[in-house]
Amino acid sequence: MMGTLADVVAYPEGETARQASVGAFGRMDEVEGLAHRQRVDAPASLKGELAAILGTGLEVSRASSGAFDPTLGEVIALWGFDSEKPHLPEPDDLSDALGRVGYRRLDPAVPGSVSPFGNSPPIWLDLGGVAKGYAVDEAVESLRGRGVSGGIVNAGGDLRTFGSKPGGKPWKIGVQDPDHPQELAGVLTLREAAVATSGDYQRYFEEGGVRYHHILDPATGYPARSGLRGTTVIAPDCALADALATAAFVLGPVKGLKLLEEWDGVEGVLITDGGEILTTSGIGKSIPFEKR
Ligand code: AMP
Ligand code: MG
């Protein structure tokens, strides 16, 4: 789903868990259907779940001064990151499309954001930076509602743990090493939490010896080169963790760390271009973290 693999761990083992997992995958499919690139011509079309996913996105847009921007759809399409063959866009097309990007165009907190819709160009939403997390949250709700007492839902590294393992031990969640994604940079020990990771090693192509990855800087329309290779965020829910991980990646080590530090109930582990590991103040305290 959403360009990645999803998996579910559900306890206690058995038929209830198996059937509940099927239900949880179904729920994630439904969310995936919503999260595809969407054209918004009128704000009235934004309702229900789509509005809920967008709401979390816009909250993070505001807090990150637009480093996270759910209106990048047209720009992302030019790069073709969700196609078979991503490629460098024409600079003119890029600057043209960038002119129509801007979360403020949708933000109900901005006076007048909605009224000029009538004759202004449509907005293309891309919720790829927050919808995986939302899907994980919904899958957890679905499992709990069907009698699962503990488990993990993981959508390609955006995950949520709930309840406890048999035996009551906490969950161990590995943080990938961006240079060697098969290996771990560290291990987090968690009870109930959501964890989401953004990295330049997750989706990219190379051209002329340059790596172009899928997390774009809304200021330029090009892949963010902020000094980070990976951002892992721990938050109460996975939609928030997902959006914050993408935002922190774009913001870079200083502003990204500040965003996470200042958000109540949120912690983070950032890995820089040089391989340095930066953490918020609760990592190693309220959340045990073992570097590898
Ligand atoms: P993630 O993997 O959660 O970091 O999200 C990356 C995905 O979010 C991309 O594949 C795009 O669909 C979308 N995206 C890329 N750059 C941004 C951005 N600056 N703000 C919001 N969404 C983005
Ligand atoms: Mg994200």
mmCIF file of C-alpha atoms and ligand atoms in Angstrom:
data_model
loop_
_atom_site.group_PDB
_atom_site.id
_atom_site.type_symbol
_atom_site.label_atom_id
_atom_site.label_comp_id
_atom_site.label_asym_id
_atom_site.label_seq_id
_atom_site.Cartn_x
_atom_site.Cartn_y
_atom_site.Cartn_z
ATOM 1 C CA MET A 1 0.000 0.000 0.000
ATOM 2 C CA MET A 2 1.077 3.632 -0.677
ATOM 3 C CA GLY A 3 4.230 2.429 -2.382
ATOM 4 C CA THR A 4 5.419 0.360 0.526
ATOM 5 C CA LEU A 5 4.770 -2.889 2.400
ATOM 6 C CA ALA A 6 2.501 -2.977 5.413
ATOM 7 C CA ASP A 7 2.520 -5.587 8.129
ATOM 8 C CA VAL A 8 0.514 -6.323 11.232
ATOM 9 C CA VAL A 9 1.500 -8.127 14.429
ATOM 10 C CA ALA A 10 -1.482 -9.057 16.608
ATOM 11 C CA TYR A 11 -1.722 -10.760 20.010
ATOM 12 C CA PRO A 12 -2.955 -13.051 21.387
ATOM 13 C CA GLU A 13 -2.084 -15.331 18.491
ATOM 14 C CA GLY A 14 -4.954 -17.218 16.910
ATOM 15 C CA GLU A 15 -8.023 -16.960 14.734
ATOM 16 C CA THR A 16 -9.277 -13.699 16.283
ATOM 17 C CA ALA A 17 -5.951 -12.037 15.583
ATOM 18 C CA ARG A 18 -5.846 -13.407 12.051
ATOM 19 C CA GLN A 19 -9.319 -12.168 11.155
ATOM 20 C CA ALA A 20 -8.738 -8.822 12.831
ATOM 21 C CA SER A 21 -5.569 -8.378 10.770
ATOM 22 C CA VAL A 22 -7.497 -8.910 7.554
ATOM 23 C CA GLY A 23 -9.897 -6.198 8.721
ATOM 24 C CA ALA A 24 -7.008 -3.863 9.531
ATOM 25 C CA PHE A 25 -5.510 -4.283 6.048
ATOM 26 C CA GLY A 26 -8.943 -3.522 4.592
ATOM 27 C CA ARG A 27 -9.100 -0.332 6.617
ATOM 28 C CA MET A 28 -5.648 0.717 5.346
ATOM 29 C CA ASP A 29 -6.813 0.108 1.771
ATOM 30 C CA GLU A 30 -9.740 2.455 2.320
ATOM 31 C CA VAL A 31 -7.432 5.194 3.578
ATOM 32 C CA GLU A 32 -5.089 4.630 0.660
ATOM 33 C CA GLY A 33 -7.980 5.295 -1.716
ATOM 34 C CA LEU A 34 -8.478 8.692 -0.091
ATOM 35 C CA ALA A 35 -4.849 9.657 -0.039
ATOM 36 C CA HIS A 36 -4.190 9.522 -3.759
ATOM 37 C CA ARG A 37 -3.415 12.798 -5.418
ATOM 38 C CA GLN A 38 -6.584 14.850 -5.328
ATOM 39 C CA ARG A 39 -7.644 17.949 -7.149
ATOM 40 C CA VAL A 40 -9.419 20.489 -4.968
ATOM 41 C CA ASP A 41 -11.594 22.993 -6.787
ATOM 42 C CA ALA A 42 -13.778 23.990 -3.898
ATOM 43 C CA PRO A 43 -13.237 23.793 -0.164
ATOM 44 C CA ALA A 44 -16.629 22.124 0.268
ATOM 45 C CA SER A 45 -15.157 18.958 -1.241
ATOM 46 C CA LEU A 46 -12.875 18.679 1.783
ATOM 47 C CA LYS A 47 -14.848 16.760 4.335
ATOM 48 C CA GLY A 48 -14.880 13.615 6.423
ATOM 49 C CA GLU A 49 -11.675 11.629 6.636
ATOM 50 C CA LEU A 50 -9.924 13.604 3.949
ATOM 51 C CA ALA A 51 -10.431 16.745 6.037
ATOM 52 C CA ALA A 52 -9.135 14.933 9.130
ATOM 53 C CA ILE A 53 -5.916 13.830 7.391
ATOM 54 C CA LEU A 54 -5.456 17.277 5.911
ATOM 55 C CA GLY A 55 -6.098 18.857 9.321
ATOM 56 C CA THR A 56 -3.066 17.128 10.838
ATOM 57 C CA GLY A 57 -1.025 18.094 7.783
ATOM 58 C CA LEU A 58 -1.995 21.758 8.029
ATOM 59 C CA GLU A 59 -1.213 21.843 11.745
ATOM 60 C CA VAL A 60 2.321 20.733 10.908
ATOM 61 C CA SER A 61 2.494 23.121 7.923
ATOM 62 C CA ARG A 62 1.817 26.052 10.241
ATOM 63 C CA ALA A 63 4.281 24.905 12.902
ATOM 64 C CA SER A 64 7.007 24.313 10.318
ATOM 65 C CA SER A 65 6.402 27.532 8.361
ATOM 66 C CA GLY A 66 5.450 25.497 5.333
ATOM 67 C CA ALA A 67 8.318 22.981 5.322
ATOM 68 C CA PHE A 68 5.493 20.453 5.280
ATOM 69 C CA ASP A 69 3.074 21.362 2.503
ATOM 70 C CA PRO A 70 0.180 19.096 1.475
ATOM 71 C CA THR A 71 -0.470 21.185 -1.648
ATOM 72 C CA LEU A 72 2.684 20.009 -3.452
ATOM 73 C CA GLY A 73 0.742 17.512 -5.579
ATOM 74 C CA GLU A 74 1.374 19.074 -8.967
ATOM 75 C CA VAL A 75 5.105 19.446 -8.245
ATOM 76 C CA ILE A 76 5.415 15.863 -7.002
ATOM 77 C CA ALA A 77 3.655 14.660 -10.157
ATOM 78 C CA LEU A 78 6.272 16.445 -12.298
ATOM 79 C CA TRP A 79 8.996 14.397 -10.604
ATOM 80 C CA GLY A 80 6.996 11.218 -11.075
ATOM 81 C CA PHE A 81 7.971 9.836 -7.692
ATOM 82 C CA ASP A 82 4.931 7.593 -7.621
ATOM 83 C CA SER A 83 5.514 6.357 -11.174
ATOM 84 C CA GLU A 84 7.743 3.635 -12.596
ATOM 85 C CA LYS A 85 10.259 6.160 -13.778
ATOM 86 C CA PRO A 86 10.911 9.248 -11.682
ATOM 87 C CA HIS A 87 12.876 11.920 -13.540
ATOM 88 C CA LEU A 88 14.102 15.525 -13.378
ATOM 89 C CA PRO A 89 11.308 17.935 -14.319
ATOM 90 C CA GLU A 90 11.724 20.837 -16.729
ATOM 91 C CA PRO A 91 12.685 23.889 -14.635
ATOM 92 C CA ASP A 92 9.952 25.983 -16.290
ATOM 93 C CA ASP A 93 7.251 23.435 -15.500
ATOM 94 C CA LEU A 94 8.530 23.294 -11.941
ATOM 95 C CA SER A 95 8.431 27.024 -11.319
ATOM 96 C CA ASP A 96 5.040 27.237 -12.977
ATOM 97 C CA ALA A 97 3.587 24.521 -10.731
ATOM 98 C CA LEU A 98 5.293 25.965 -7.637
ATOM 99 C CA GLY A 99 3.322 29.143 -8.176
ATOM 100 C CA ARG A 100 0.130 27.220 -7.407
ATOM 101 C CA VAL A 101 1.528 25.561 -4.259
ATOM 102 C CA GLY A 102 0.877 26.927 -0.811
ATOM 103 C CA TYR A 103 -0.872 25.428 2.215
ATOM 104 C CA ARG A 104 -2.162 28.891 3.140
ATOM 105 C CA ARG A 105 -4.506 28.660 0.165
ATOM 106 C CA LEU A 106 -6.365 25.944 2.066
ATOM 107 C CA ASP A 107 -5.818 26.961 5.633
ATOM 108 C CA PRO A 108 -9.074 27.927 7.352
ATOM 109 C CA ALA A 109 -6.974 29.850 9.892
ATOM 110 C CA VAL A 110 -5.893 32.264 7.148
ATOM 111 C CA PRO A 111 -8.598 34.890 6.536
ATOM 112 C CA GLY A 112 -9.812 34.835 2.963
ATOM 113 C CA SER A 113 -8.069 31.532 2.200
ATOM 114 C CA VAL A 114 -11.259 29.961 1.042
ATOM 115 C CA SER A 115 -13.224 32.720 -0.669
ATOM 116 C CA PRO A 116 -10.919 33.428 -3.653
ATOM 117 C CA PHE A 117 -11.346 29.816 -4.681
ATOM 118 C CA GLY A 118 -13.896 30.653 -7.338
ATOM 119 C CA ASN A 119 -11.507 31.896 -9.988
ATOM 120 C CA SER A 120 -8.146 30.810 -8.599
ATOM 121 C CA PRO A 121 -6.374 27.728 -10.007
ATOM 122 C CA PRO A 122 -7.236 24.360 -8.455
ATOM 123 C CA ILE A 123 -4.992 22.863 -5.807
ATOM 124 C CA TRP A 124 -3.488 19.400 -6.125
ATOM 125 C CA LEU A 125 -3.238 17.754 -2.755
ATOM 126 C CA ASP A 126 -0.591 15.164 -2.014
ATOM 127 C CA LEU A 127 -1.061 13.606 1.396
ATOM 128 C CA GLY A 128 1.755 11.073 1.007
ATOM 129 C CA GLY A 129 3.641 12.639 3.922
ATOM 130 C CA VAL A 130 0.857 12.096 6.463
ATOM 131 C CA ALA A 131 -1.635 9.519 5.142
ATOM 132 C CA LYS A 132 0.483 6.425 5.887
ATOM 133 C CA GLY A 133 0.541 7.452 9.528
ATOM 134 C CA TYR A 134 -3.198 8.052 9.521
ATOM 135 C CA ALA A 135 -3.754 4.623 7.957
ATOM 136 C CA VAL A 136 -1.677 3.047 10.731
ATOM 137 C CA ASP A 137 -3.750 4.815 13.411
ATOM 138 C CA GLU A 138 -6.965 3.593 11.808
ATOM 139 C CA ALA A 139 -5.648 0.036 11.520
ATOM 140 C CA VAL A 140 -4.806 0.031 15.244
ATOM 141 C CA GLU A 141 -8.324 1.236 16.093
ATOM 142 C CA SER A 142 -9.738 -1.515 13.923
ATOM 143 C CA LEU A 143 -7.611 -4.228 15.588
ATOM 144 C CA ARG A 144 -8.554 -3.048 19.084
ATOM 145 C CA GLY A 145 -12.209 -3.022 18.123
ATOM 146 C CA ARG A 146 -11.924 -6.668 17.110
ATOM 147 C CA GLY A 147 -10.426 -7.946 20.329
ATOM 148 C CA VAL A 148 -6.704 -7.697 19.686
ATOM 149 C CA SER A 149 -4.935 -6.855 22.954
ATOM 150 C CA GLY A 150 -1.525 -5.859 21.654
ATOM 151 C CA GLY A 151 0.541 -5.551 18.514
ATOM 152 C CA ILE A 152 2.270 -3.426 15.918
ATOM 153 C CA VAL A 153 0.987 -1.982 12.678
ATOM 154 C CA ASN A 154 3.816 -1.013 10.362
ATOM 155 C CA ALA A 155 3.460 0.694 6.990
ATOM 156 C CA GLY A 156 6.972 0.808 5.590
ATOM 157 C CA GLY A 157 8.537 2.179 8.755
ATOM 158 C CA ASP A 158 5.652 4.341 9.915
ATOM 159 C CA LEU A 159 4.312 2.300 12.769
ATOM 160 C CA ARG A 160 2.395 2.168 15.976
ATOM 161 C CA THR A 161 2.732 -0.158 18.939
ATOM 162 C CA PHE A 162 -0.195 -0.812 21.262
ATOM 163 C CA GLY A 163 -0.986 -2.954 24.288
ATOM 164 C CA SER A 164 1.823 -5.209 25.336
ATOM 165 C CA LYS A 165 3.606 -8.281 24.137
ATOM 166 C CA PRO A 166 2.886 -11.611 25.777
ATOM 167 C CA GLY A 167 5.007 -11.549 28.908
ATOM 168 C CA GLY A 168 4.543 -7.788 29.266
ATOM 169 C CA LYS A 169 7.901 -6.799 27.788
ATOM 170 C CA PRO A 170 8.140 -3.430 25.951
ATOM 171 C CA TRP A 171 8.556 -3.178 22.179
ATOM 172 C CA LYS A 172 11.961 -2.682 20.556
ATOM 173 C CA ILE A 173 11.961 -0.545 17.429
ATOM 174 C CA GLY A 174 15.056 -0.270 15.260
ATOM 175 C CA VAL A 175 16.127 2.996 13.600
ATOM 176 C CA GLN A 176 17.680 2.300 10.179
ATOM 177 C CA ASP A 177 21.176 3.449 9.304
ATOM 178 C CA PRO A 178 20.689 5.656 6.189
ATOM 179 C CA ASP A 179 24.049 4.531 4.750
ATOM 180 C CA HIS A 180 23.242 0.846 5.215
ATOM 181 C CA PRO A 181 19.462 0.545 5.457
ATOM 182 C CA GLN A 182 19.786 -3.170 6.257
ATOM 183 C CA GLU A 183 21.550 -2.188 9.470
ATOM 184 C CA LEU A 184 20.464 -0.260 12.520
ATOM 185 C CA ALA A 185 21.737 3.076 13.802
ATOM 186 C CA GLY A 186 20.001 2.450 17.110
ATOM 187 C CA VAL A 187 17.149 0.785 18.967
ATOM 188 C CA LEU A 188 14.261 2.469 20.799
ATOM 189 C CA THR A 189 12.420 0.778 23.656
ATOM 190 C CA LEU A 190 8.753 1.765 23.766
ATOM 191 C CA ARG A 191 5.441 0.987 25.412
ATOM 192 C CA GLU A 192 2.534 2.470 23.466
ATOM 193 C CA ALA A 193 3.740 4.914 20.837
ATOM 194 C CA ALA A 194 3.785 5.860 17.190
ATOM 195 C CA VAL A 195 7.088 6.068 15.320
ATOM 196 C CA ALA A 196 7.565 7.435 11.796
ATOM 197 C CA THR A 197 10.700 7.815 9.721
ATOM 198 C CA SER A 198 11.526 9.935 6.695
ATOM 199 C CA GLY A 199 14.766 9.322 4.843
ATOM 200 C CA ASP A 200 16.517 10.107 1.575
ATOM 201 C CA TYR A 201 17.196 6.381 1.139
ATOM 202 C CA GLN A 202 13.530 5.354 1.021
ATOM 203 C CA ARG A 203 12.639 6.474 -2.514
ATOM 204 C CA TYR A 204 15.067 8.068 -4.972
ATOM 205 C CA PHE A 205 16.696 7.924 -8.381
ATOM 206 C CA GLU A 206 20.170 8.880 -9.526
ATOM 207 C CA GLU A 207 21.057 11.030 -12.491
ATOM 208 C CA GLY A 208 24.487 12.438 -13.327
ATOM 209 C CA GLY A 209 25.823 11.023 -10.074
ATOM 210 C CA VAL A 210 23.296 12.988 -8.010
ATOM 211 C CA ARG A 211 20.703 11.380 -5.765
ATOM 212 C CA TYR A 212 17.214 12.856 -6.098
ATOM 213 C CA HIS A 213 14.916 11.709 -3.306
ATOM 214 C CA HIS A 214 11.200 12.060 -2.708
ATOM 215 C CA ILE A 215 11.066 14.647 0.080
ATOM 216 C CA LEU A 216 10.821 18.041 -1.556
ATOM 217 C CA ASP A 217 11.600 21.466 -0.188
ATOM 218 C CA PRO A 218 8.451 23.499 -0.925
ATOM 219 C CA ALA A 219 10.631 26.613 -1.226
ATOM 220 C CA THR A 220 12.461 25.269 -4.284
ATOM 221 C CA GLY A 221 10.501 22.278 -5.589
ATOM 222 C CA TYR A 222 13.719 20.216 -5.432
ATOM 223 C CA PRO A 223 14.631 17.434 -2.991
ATOM 224 C CA ALA A 224 15.425 18.953 0.405
ATOM 225 C CA ARG A 225 19.142 19.209 1.116
ATOM 226 C CA SER A 226 19.005 20.298 4.680
ATOM 227 C CA GLY A 227 21.883 18.326 6.146
ATOM 228 C CA LEU A 228 19.806 15.347 7.265
ATOM 229 C CA ARG A 229 19.616 11.806 5.911
ATOM 230 C CA GLY A 230 16.921 10.509 8.196
ATOM 231 C CA THR A 231 14.413 11.701 10.780
ATOM 232 C CA THR A 232 12.578 9.433 13.204
ATOM 233 C CA VAL A 233 9.743 10.906 15.253
ATOM 234 C CA ILE A 234 7.944 9.416 18.242
ATOM 235 C CA ALA A 235 4.480 10.892 18.895
ATOM 236 C CA PRO A 236 1.158 9.941 20.489
ATOM 237 C CA ASP A 237 -0.376 9.168 17.093
ATOM 238 C CA CYS A 238 1.141 8.089 13.808
ATOM 239 C CA ALA A 239 -0.429 10.727 11.546
ATOM 240 C CA LEU A 240 1.329 13.398 13.593
ATOM 241 C CA ALA A 241 4.588 11.421 13.763
ATOM 242 C CA ASP A 242 4.471 10.975 9.974
ATOM 243 C CA ALA A 243 3.923 14.652 9.139
ATOM 244 C CA LEU A 244 6.485 15.802 11.710
ATOM 245 C CA ALA A 245 9.142 13.416 10.365
ATOM 246 C CA THR A 246 8.713 14.829 6.861
ATOM 247 C CA ALA A 247 8.719 18.422 8.174
ATOM 248 C CA ALA A 248 11.825 17.905 10.323
ATOM 249 C CA PHE A 249 13.615 16.365 7.345
ATOM 250 C CA VAL A 250 12.986 19.497 5.269
ATOM 251 C CA LEU A 251 13.848 21.854 8.136
ATOM 252 C CA GLY A 252 17.234 20.287 8.857
ATOM 253 C CA PRO A 253 19.189 19.578 12.032
ATOM 254 C CA VAL A 254 18.748 22.876 13.884
ATOM 255 C CA LYS A 255 15.185 23.914 13.061
ATOM 256 C CA GLY A 256 14.000 20.319 12.809
ATOM 257 C CA LEU A 257 15.258 19.443 16.270
ATOM 258 C CA LYS A 258 13.694 22.625 17.656
ATOM 259 C CA LEU A 259 10.298 21.800 16.114
ATOM 260 C CA LEU A 260 10.307 18.349 17.730
ATOM 261 C CA GLU A 261 11.674 19.551 21.054
ATOM 262 C CA GLU A 262 8.958 22.172 21.394
ATOM 263 C CA TRP A 263 6.064 19.853 20.532
ATOM 264 C CA ASP A 264 4.521 18.355 23.687
ATOM 265 C CA GLY A 265 4.677 14.575 23.844
ATOM 266 C CA VAL A 266 6.992 14.330 20.824
ATOM 267 C CA GLU A 267 10.595 13.090 20.644
ATOM 268 C CA GLY A 268 12.946 12.535 17.746
ATOM 269 C CA VAL A 269 16.175 11.008 16.470
ATOM 270 C CA LEU A 270 17.831 12.843 13.564
ATOM 271 C CA ILE A 271 20.743 11.487 11.529
ATOM 272 C CA THR A 272 22.898 14.075 9.756
ATOM 273 C CA ASP A 273 24.766 13.905 6.446
ATOM 274 C CA GLY A 274 27.906 13.267 8.465
ATOM 275 C CA GLY A 275 26.327 10.331 10.324
ATOM 276 C CA GLU A 276 25.937 12.205 13.590
ATOM 277 C CA ILE A 277 22.906 11.214 15.689
ATOM 278 C CA LEU A 278 20.981 14.124 17.244
ATOM 279 C CA THR A 279 18.206 13.502 19.752
ATOM 280 C CA THR A 280 15.546 15.475 21.600
ATOM 281 C CA SER A 281 15.854 15.672 25.367
ATOM 282 C CA GLY A 282 13.542 12.750 26.203
ATOM 283 C CA ILE A 283 15.534 10.234 24.144
ATOM 284 C CA GLY A 284 17.683 8.229 26.490
ATOM 285 C CA LYS A 285 15.483 9.418 29.396
ATOM 286 C CA SER A 286 11.742 8.741 29.104
ATOM 287 C CA ILE A 287 12.458 6.697 25.962
ATOM 288 C CA PRO A 288 15.467 4.355 26.221
ATOM 289 C CA PHE A 289 17.685 4.484 23.113
ATOM 290 C CA GLU A 290 20.652 2.291 22.471
ATOM 291 C CA LYS A 291 23.063 3.385 19.725
ATOM 292 C CA ARG A 292 24.490 0.612 17.572
HETATM 293 P P1 AMP B 1 7.409 10.719 3.990
HETATM 294 O O1 AMP B 1 7.816 9.458 3.345
HETATM 295 O O2 AMP B 1 6.410 10.580 5.071
HETATM 296 O O3 AMP B 1 8.552 11.582 4.410
HETATM 297 O O4 AMP B 1 6.621 11.563 2.922
HETATM 298 C C1 AMP B 1 7.131 11.795 1.649
HETATM 299 C C2 AMP B 1 5.975 11.891 0.719
HETATM 300 O O5 AMP B 1 5.216 13.067 1.053
HETATM 301 C C3 AMP B 1 6.415 12.068 -0.712
HETATM 302 O O6 AMP B 1 6.427 10.844 -1.385
HETATM 303 C C4 AMP B 1 5.354 13.012 -1.256
HETATM 304 O O7 AMP B 1 4.189 12.292 -1.593
HETATM 305 C C5 AMP B 1 5.031 13.884 -0.069
HETATM 306 N N1 AMP B 1 5.923 15.034 0.148
HETATM 307 C C6 AMP B 1 7.174 15.267 -0.351
HETATM 308 N N2 AMP B 1 7.679 16.416 0.124
HETATM 309 C C7 AMP B 1 6.745 16.927 0.966
HETATM 310 C C8 AMP B 1 6.674 18.110 1.777
HETATM 311 N N3 AMP B 1 7.680 18.996 1.841
HETATM 312 N N4 AMP B 1 5.545 18.308 2.505
HETATM 313 C C9 AMP B 1 4.527 17.425 2.454
HETATM 314 N N5 AMP B 1 4.520 16.303 1.722
HETATM 315 C C10 AMP B 1 5.625 16.048 0.990
HETATM 316 MG MG MG B 2 5.913 11.634 6.715
#
